[in-house]
mmCIF file of C-alpha atoms and ligand atoms in Angstrom:
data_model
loop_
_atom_site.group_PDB
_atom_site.id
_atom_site.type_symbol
_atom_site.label_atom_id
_atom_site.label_comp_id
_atom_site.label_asym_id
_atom_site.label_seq_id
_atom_site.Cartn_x
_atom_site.Cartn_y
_atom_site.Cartn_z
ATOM 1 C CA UNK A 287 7.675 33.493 -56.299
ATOM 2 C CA UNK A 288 4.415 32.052 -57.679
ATOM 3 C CA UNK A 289 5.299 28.849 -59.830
ATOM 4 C CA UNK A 290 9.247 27.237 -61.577
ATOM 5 C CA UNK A 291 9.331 25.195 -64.059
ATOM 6 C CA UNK A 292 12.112 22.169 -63.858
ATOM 7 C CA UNK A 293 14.163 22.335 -67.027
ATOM 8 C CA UNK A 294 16.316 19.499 -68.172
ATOM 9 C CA UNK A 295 19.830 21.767 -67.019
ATOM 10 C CA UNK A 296 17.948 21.364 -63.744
ATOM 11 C CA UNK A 297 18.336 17.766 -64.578
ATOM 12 C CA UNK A 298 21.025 17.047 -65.214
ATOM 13 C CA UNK A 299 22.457 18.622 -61.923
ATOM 14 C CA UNK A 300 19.520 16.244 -60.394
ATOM 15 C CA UNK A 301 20.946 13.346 -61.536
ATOM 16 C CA UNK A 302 24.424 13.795 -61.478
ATOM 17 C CA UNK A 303 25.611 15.957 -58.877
ATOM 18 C CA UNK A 304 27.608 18.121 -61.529
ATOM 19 C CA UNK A 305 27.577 21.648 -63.024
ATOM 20 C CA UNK A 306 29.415 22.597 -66.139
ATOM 21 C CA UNK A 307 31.319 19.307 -65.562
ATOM 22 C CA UNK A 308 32.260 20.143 -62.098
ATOM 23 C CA UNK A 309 30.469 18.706 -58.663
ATOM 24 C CA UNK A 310 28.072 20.818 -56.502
ATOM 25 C CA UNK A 311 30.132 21.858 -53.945
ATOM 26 C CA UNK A 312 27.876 22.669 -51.131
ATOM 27 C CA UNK A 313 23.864 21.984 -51.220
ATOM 28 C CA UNK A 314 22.282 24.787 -53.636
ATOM 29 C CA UNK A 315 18.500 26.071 -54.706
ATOM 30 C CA UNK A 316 17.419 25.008 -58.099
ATOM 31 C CA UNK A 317 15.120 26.771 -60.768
ATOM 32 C CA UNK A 318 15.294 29.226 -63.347
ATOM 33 C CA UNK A 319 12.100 29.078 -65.414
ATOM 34 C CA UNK A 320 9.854 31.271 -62.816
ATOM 35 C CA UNK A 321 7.074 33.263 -62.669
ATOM 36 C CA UNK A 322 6.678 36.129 -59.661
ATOM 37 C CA UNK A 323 4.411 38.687 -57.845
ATOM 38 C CA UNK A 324 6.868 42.533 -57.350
ATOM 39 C CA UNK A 325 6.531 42.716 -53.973
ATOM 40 C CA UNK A 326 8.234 46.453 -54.640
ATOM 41 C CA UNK A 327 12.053 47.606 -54.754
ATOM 42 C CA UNK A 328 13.837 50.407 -57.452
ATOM 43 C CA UNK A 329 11.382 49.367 -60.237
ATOM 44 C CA UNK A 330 8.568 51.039 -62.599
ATOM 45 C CA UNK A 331 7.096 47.864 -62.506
ATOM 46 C CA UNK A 332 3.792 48.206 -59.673
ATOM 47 C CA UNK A 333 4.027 46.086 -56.498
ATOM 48 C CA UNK A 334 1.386 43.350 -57.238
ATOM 49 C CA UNK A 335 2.372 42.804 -61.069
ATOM 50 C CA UNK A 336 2.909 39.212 -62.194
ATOM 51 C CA UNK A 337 6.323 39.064 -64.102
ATOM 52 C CA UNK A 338 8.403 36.415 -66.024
ATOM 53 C CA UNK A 339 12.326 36.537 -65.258
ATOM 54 C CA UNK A 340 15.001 36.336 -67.272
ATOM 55 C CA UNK A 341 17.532 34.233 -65.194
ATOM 56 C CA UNK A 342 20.611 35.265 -66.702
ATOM 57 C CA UNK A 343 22.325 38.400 -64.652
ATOM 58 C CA UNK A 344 24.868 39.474 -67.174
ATOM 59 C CA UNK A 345 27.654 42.208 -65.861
ATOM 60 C CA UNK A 346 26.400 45.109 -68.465
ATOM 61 C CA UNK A 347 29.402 46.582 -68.384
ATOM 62 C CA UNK A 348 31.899 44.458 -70.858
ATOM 63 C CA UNK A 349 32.342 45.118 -74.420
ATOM 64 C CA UNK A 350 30.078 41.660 -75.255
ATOM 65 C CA UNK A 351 26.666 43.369 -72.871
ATOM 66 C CA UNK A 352 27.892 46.785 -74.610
ATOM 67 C CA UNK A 353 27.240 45.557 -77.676
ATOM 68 C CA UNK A 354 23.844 43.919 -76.884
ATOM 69 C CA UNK A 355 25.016 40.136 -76.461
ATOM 70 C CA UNK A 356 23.981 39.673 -73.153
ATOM 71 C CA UNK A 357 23.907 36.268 -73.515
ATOM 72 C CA UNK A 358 27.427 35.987 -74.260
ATOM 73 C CA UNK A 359 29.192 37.755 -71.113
ATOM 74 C CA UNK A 360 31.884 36.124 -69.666
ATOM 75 C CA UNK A 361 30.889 37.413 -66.294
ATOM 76 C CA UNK A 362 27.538 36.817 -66.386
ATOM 77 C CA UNK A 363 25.271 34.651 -63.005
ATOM 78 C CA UNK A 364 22.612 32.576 -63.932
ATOM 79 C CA UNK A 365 19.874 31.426 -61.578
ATOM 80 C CA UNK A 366 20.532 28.140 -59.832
ATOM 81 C CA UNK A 367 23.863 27.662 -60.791
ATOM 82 C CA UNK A 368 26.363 26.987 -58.542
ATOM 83 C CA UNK A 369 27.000 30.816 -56.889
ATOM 84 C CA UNK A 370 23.828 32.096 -57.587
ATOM 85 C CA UNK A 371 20.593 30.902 -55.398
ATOM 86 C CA UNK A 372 17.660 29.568 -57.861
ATOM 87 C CA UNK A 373 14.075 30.334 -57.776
ATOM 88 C CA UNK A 374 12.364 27.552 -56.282
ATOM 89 C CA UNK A 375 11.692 29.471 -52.721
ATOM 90 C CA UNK A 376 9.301 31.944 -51.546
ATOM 91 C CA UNK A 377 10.724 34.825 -52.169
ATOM 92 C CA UNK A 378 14.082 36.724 -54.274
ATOM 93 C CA UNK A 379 15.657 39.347 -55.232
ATOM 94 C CA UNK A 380 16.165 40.162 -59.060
ATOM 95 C CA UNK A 381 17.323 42.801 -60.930
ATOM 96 C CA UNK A 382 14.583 45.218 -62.141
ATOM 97 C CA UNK A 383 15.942 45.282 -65.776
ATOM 98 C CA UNK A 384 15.416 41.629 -66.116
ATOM 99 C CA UNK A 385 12.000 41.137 -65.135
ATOM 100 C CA UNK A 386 9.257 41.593 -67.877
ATOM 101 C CA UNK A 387 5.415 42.235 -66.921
ATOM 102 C CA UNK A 388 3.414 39.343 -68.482
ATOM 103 C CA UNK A 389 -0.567 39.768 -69.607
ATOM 104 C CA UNK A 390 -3.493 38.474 -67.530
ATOM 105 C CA UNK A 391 -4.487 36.160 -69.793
ATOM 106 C CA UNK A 392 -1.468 33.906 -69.215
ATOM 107 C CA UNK A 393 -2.025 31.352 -66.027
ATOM 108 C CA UNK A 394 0.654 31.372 -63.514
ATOM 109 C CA UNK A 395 1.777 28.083 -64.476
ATOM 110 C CA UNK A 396 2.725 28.608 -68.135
ATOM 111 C CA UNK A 397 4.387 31.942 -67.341
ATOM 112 C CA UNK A 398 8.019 30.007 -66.568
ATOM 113 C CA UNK A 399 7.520 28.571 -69.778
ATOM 114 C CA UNK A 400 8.299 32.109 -71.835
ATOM 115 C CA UNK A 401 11.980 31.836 -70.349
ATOM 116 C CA UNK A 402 12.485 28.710 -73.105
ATOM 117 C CA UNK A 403 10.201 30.532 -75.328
ATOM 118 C CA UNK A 404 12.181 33.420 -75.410
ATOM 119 C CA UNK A 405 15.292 30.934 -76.322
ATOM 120 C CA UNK A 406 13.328 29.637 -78.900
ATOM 121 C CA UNK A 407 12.819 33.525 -80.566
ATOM 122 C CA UNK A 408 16.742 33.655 -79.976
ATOM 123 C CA UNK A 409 17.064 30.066 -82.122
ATOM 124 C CA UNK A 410 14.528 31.580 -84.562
ATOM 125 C CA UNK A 411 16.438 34.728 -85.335
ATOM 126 C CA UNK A 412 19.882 32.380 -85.852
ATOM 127 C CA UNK A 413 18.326 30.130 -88.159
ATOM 128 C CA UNK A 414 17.953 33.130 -90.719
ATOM 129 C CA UNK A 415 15.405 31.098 -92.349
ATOM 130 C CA UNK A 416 13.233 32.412 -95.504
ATOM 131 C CA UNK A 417 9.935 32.415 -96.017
ATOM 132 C CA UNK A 418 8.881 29.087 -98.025
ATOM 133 C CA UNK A 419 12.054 27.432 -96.688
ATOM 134 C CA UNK A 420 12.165 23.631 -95.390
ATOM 135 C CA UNK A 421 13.496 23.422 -92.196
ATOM 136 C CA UNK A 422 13.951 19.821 -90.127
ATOM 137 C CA UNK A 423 13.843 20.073 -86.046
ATOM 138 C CA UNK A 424 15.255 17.529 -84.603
ATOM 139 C CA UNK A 425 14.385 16.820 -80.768
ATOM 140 C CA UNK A 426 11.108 17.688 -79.637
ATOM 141 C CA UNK A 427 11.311 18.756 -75.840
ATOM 142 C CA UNK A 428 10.417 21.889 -75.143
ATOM 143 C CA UNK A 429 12.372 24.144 -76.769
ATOM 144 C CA UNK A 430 11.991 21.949 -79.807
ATOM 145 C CA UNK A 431 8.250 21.971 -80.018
ATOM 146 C CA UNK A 432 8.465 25.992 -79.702
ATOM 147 C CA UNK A 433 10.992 26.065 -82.606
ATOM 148 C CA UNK A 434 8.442 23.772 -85.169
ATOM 149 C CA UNK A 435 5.653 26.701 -84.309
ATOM 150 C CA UNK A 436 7.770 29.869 -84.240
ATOM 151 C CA UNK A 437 8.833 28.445 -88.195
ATOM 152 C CA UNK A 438 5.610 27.715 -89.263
ATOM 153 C CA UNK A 439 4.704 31.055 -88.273
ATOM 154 C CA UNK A 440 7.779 32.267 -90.178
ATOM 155 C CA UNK A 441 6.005 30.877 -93.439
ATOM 156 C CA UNK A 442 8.479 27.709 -93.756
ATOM 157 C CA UNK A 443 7.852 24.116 -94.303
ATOM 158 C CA UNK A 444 8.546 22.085 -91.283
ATOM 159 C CA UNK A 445 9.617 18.484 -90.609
ATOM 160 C CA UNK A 446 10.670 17.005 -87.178
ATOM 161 C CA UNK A 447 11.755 14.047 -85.548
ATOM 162 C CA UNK A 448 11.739 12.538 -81.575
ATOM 163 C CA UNK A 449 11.800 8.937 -80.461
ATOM 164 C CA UNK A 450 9.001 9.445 -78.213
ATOM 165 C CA UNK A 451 5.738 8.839 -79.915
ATOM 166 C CA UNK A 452 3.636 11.522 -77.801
ATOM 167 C CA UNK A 453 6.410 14.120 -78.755
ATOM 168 C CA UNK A 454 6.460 13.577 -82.352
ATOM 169 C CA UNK A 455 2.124 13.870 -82.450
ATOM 170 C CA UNK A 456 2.421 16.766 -80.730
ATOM 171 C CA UNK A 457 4.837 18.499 -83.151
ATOM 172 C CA UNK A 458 1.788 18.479 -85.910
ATOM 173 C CA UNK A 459 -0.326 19.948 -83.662
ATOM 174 C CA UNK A 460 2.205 22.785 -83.387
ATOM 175 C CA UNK A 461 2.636 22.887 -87.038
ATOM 176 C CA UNK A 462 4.976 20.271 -88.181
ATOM 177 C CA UNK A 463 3.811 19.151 -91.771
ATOM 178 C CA UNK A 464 5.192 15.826 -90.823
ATOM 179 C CA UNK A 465 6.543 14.352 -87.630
ATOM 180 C CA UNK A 466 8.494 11.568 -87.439
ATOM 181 C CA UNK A 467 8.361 8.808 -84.543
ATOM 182 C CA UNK A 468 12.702 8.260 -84.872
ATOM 183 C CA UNK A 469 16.148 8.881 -84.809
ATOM 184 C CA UNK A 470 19.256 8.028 -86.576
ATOM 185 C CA UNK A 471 19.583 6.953 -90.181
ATOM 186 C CA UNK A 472 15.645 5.953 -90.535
ATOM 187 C CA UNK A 473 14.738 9.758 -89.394
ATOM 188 C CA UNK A 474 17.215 10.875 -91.963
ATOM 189 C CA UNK A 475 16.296 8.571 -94.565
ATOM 190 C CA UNK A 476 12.164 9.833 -93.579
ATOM 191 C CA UNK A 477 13.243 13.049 -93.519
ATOM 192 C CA UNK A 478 15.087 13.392 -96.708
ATOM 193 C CA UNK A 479 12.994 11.901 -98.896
ATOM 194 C CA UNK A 480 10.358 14.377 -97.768
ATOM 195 C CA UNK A 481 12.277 17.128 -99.909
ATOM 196 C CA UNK A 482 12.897 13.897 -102.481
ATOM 197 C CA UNK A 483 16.358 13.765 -101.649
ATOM 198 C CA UNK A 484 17.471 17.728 -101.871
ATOM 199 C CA UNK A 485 17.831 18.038 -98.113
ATOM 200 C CA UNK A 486 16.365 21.173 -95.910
ATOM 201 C CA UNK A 487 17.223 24.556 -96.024
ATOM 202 C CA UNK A 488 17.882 25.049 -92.012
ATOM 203 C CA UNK A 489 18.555 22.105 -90.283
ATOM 204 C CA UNK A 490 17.918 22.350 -86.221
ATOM 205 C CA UNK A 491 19.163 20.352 -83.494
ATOM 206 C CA UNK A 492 17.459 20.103 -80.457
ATOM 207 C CA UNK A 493 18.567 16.969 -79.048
ATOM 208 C CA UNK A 494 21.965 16.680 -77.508
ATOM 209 C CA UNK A 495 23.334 13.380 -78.361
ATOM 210 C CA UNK A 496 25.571 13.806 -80.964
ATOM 211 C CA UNK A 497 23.950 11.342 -83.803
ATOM 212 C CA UNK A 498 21.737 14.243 -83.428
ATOM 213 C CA UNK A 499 24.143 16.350 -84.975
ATOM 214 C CA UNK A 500 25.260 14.210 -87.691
ATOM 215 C CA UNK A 501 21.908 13.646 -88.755
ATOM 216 C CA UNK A 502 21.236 17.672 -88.694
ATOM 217 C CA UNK A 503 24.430 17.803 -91.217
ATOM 218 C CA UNK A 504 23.307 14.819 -93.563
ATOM 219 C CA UNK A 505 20.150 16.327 -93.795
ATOM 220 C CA UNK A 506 21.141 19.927 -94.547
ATOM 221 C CA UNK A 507 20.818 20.894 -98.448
ATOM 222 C CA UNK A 508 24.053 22.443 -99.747
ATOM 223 C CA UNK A 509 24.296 25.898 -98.296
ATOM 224 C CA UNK A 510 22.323 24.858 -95.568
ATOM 225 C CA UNK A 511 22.626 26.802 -92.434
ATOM 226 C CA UNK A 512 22.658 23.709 -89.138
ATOM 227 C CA UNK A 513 21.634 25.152 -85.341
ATOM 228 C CA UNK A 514 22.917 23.355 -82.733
ATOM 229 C CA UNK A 515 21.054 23.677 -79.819
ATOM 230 C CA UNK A 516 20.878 20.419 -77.776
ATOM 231 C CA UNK A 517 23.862 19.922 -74.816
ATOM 232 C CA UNK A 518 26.008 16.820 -75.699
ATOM 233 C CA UNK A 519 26.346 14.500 -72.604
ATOM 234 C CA UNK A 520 30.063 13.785 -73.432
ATOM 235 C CA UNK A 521 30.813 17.357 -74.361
ATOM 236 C CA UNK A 522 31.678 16.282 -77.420
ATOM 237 C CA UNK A 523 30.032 16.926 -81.303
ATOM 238 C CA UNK A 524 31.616 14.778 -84.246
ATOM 239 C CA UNK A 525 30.306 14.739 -87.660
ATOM 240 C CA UNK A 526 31.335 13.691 -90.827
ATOM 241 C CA UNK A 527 33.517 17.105 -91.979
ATOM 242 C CA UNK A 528 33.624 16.228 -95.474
ATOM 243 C CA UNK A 529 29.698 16.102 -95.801
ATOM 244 C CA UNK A 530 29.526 19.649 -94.249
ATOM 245 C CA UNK A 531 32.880 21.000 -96.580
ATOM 246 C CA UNK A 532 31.291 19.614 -99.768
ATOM 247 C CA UNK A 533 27.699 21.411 -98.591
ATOM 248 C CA UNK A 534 29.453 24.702 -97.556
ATOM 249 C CA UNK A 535 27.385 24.444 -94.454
ATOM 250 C CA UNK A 536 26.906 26.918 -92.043
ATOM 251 C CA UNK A 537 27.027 26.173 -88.352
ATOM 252 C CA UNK A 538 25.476 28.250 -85.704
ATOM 253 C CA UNK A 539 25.472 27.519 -81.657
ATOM 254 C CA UNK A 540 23.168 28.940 -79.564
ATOM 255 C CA UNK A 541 24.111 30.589 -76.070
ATOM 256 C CA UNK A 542 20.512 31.097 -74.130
ATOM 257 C CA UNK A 543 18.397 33.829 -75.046
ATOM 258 C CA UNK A 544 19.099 37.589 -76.318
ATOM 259 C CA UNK A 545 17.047 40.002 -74.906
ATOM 260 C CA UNK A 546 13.933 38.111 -76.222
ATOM 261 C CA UNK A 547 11.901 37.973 -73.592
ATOM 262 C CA UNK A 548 9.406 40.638 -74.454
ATOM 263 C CA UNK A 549 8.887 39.316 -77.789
ATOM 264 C CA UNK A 550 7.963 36.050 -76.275
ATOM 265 C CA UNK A 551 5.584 37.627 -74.181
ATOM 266 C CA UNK A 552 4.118 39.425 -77.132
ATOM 267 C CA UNK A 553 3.709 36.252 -79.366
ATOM 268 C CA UNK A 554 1.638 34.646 -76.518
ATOM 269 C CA UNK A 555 -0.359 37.834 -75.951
ATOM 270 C CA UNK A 556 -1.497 38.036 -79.288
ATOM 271 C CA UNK A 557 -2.313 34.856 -79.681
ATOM 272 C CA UNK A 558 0.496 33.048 -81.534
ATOM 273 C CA UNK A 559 1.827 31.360 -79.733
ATOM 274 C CA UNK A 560 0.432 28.945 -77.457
ATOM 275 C CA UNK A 561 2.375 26.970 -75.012
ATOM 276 C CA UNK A 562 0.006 26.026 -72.468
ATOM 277 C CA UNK A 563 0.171 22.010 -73.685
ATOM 278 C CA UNK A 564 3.294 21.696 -72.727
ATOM 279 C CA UNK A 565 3.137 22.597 -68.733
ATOM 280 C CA UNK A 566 2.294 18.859 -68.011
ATOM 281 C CA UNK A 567 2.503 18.754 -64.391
ATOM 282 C CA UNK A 568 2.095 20.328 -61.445
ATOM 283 C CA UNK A 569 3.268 19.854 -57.664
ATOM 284 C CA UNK A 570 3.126 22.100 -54.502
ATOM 285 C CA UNK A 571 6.552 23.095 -53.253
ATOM 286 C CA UNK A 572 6.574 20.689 -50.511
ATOM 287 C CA UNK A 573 6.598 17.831 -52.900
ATOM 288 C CA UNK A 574 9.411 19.398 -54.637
ATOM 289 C CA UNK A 575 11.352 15.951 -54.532
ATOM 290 C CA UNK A 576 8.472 14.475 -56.499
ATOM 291 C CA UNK A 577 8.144 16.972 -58.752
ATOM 292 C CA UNK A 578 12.042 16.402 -59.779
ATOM 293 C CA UNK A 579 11.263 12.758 -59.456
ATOM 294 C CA UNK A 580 8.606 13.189 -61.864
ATOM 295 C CA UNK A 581 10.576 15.291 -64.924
ATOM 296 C CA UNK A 582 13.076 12.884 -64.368
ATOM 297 C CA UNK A 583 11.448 9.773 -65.039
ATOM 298 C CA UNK A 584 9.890 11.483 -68.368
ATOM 299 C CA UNK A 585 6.854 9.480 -67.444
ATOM 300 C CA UNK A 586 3.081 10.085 -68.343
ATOM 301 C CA UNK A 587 4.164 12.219 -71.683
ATOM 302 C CA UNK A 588 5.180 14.618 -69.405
ATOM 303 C CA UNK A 589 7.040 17.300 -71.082
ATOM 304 C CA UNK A 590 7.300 20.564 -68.500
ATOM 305 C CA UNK A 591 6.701 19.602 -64.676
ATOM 306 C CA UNK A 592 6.079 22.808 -62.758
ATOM 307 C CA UNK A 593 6.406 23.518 -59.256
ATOM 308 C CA UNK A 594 3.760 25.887 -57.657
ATOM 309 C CA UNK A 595 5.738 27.772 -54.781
ATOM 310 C CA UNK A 596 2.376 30.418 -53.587
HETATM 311 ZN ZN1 ZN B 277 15.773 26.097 -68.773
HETATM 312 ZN ZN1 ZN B 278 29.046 41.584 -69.555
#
């Protein structure tokens, strides 16, 4: 393993001791957002070849993998999960078919950073949105900021939103015609009088809380389509139903990434896509326990915090 990036599912299991609502029952290896050297094994890939992983190990046998939704098999592993060993140690095993070469030109660090890229192509693809389109994105971590570029470079019209003032600046540098420093009722007040009141076209939620939600569904136009993206801390979502009946909205979730990966990797090759901003900071593996403390404290506009293992 050369570098893992700490994500905020990593997070969350940092800071309170539970997975999928349930506590960690013995001590476990976090990580999922890696970049590795082959060392060798049944692959075509050379021993030597610097890969990005895709940390979901789905079963490939059920009808859902048969059918090409990987992401949605109910006997899938996933990479630092309780059960499942993550990547932040020297070395691991990983099976060939989810490993993807990655170009040269990409620095070690930034190379955990297509696994969130790859969910963004997935969120991209869901959002079915049109070219000319206005499309709000609301939460600007990560995954968020990806989103804003990969619609600009769909041809839409993009408007976003995050409390956190470095956030929102940076979502005009990745294409955001306007980015707004709120939440709540003033971002949706901002943000729909930017299309004078009509409301956007794809509304996407990036968030988690659930006002983030709501506000994705008062923005939406009527026949809107509204992503929801962001984990709710209460496990909960609540909007106002008779806003989304009257608009005949559309809601989509979003489960991870499907088989996206290499069309990440292709959007940063060429030159698309750039996502080297957003690996913040770094730490050696043996300050591991700063590096969490770090992401965790969402200090010094940090927005990825990766850990170099080699
Ligand atoms: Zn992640
Ligand atoms: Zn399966």
């Amino acid at each position: 393993m050369e570098s893992v990036a700490i994500c905020g599912s990593d997070l969350h299991i940092y800071k309170t001791g539970l997975s999928g609502g349930e506590p960690l029952g013995e001590p476990m290896i976090p990580g999922h957002e890696a970049c590795a050297i082959v060392e060798g094994g049944d692959t075509p890939v050379p021993a030597g070849t610097r890969v990005a992983i895709e940390p979901a190990i789905p079963c490939m046998r059920c009808e859902f993998c048969v059918r090409g939704d990987h992401n949605l098999c109910p006997n899938h592993t996933f990479l630092g999960l309780p059960g499942w060993p993550g990547a932040m140690r020297e070395r691991m095993v990983h099976p060939a078919h989810l490993i993807e070469p990655v170009p040269d030109s990409i620095p070690p660090k930034v190379v955990p950073l297509l696994e969130p890229l790859a969910i963004a192509v997935h969120a991209s693809d869901l959002s079915h949105a049109r070219l000319g389109q206005r499309v709000a994105v609301i939460g600007l971590g990560v995954i968020g900021l990806m989103i804003v570029r990969l619609m600009r470079l769909m041809g839409c019209r993009v408007i976003a939103c995050d409390p956190v003032p470095e956030r929102a600046a940076m979502a005009e540098e990745f294409g955001a015609e306007r980015a707004i420093n709120a939440t709540g009722q003033d971002a949706v007040e901002d943000m729909l009088e930017w299309t004078s009141g009509r409301g956007v076209d794809v509304a996407i939620e990036v968030a988690g809380p659930n006002e983030a939600v709501r506000a994705a569904t008062e923005l939406a136009a009527p026949g809107a389509r509204v992503l929801v993206i962001g984990i709710q801390p209460d496990d909960q979502i609540a909007f106002r139903a008779a806003t989304a009946r009257r608009k005949g909205l559309t809601i989509a979730m979003l489960r991870r990434s499907r088989n996206t990966l290499g069309r990440a990797i292709e959007l940063y090759r060429t030159g698309q896509v750039s996502i080297d901003a957003l690996a913040t900071h770094e730490f050696p593996l043996d300050r591991a326990a700063d590096a969490f403390a770090q992401a965790a404290s969402y200090a010094d506009g940090g927005i990825r915090t990766i850990v170099h293992v080699s």
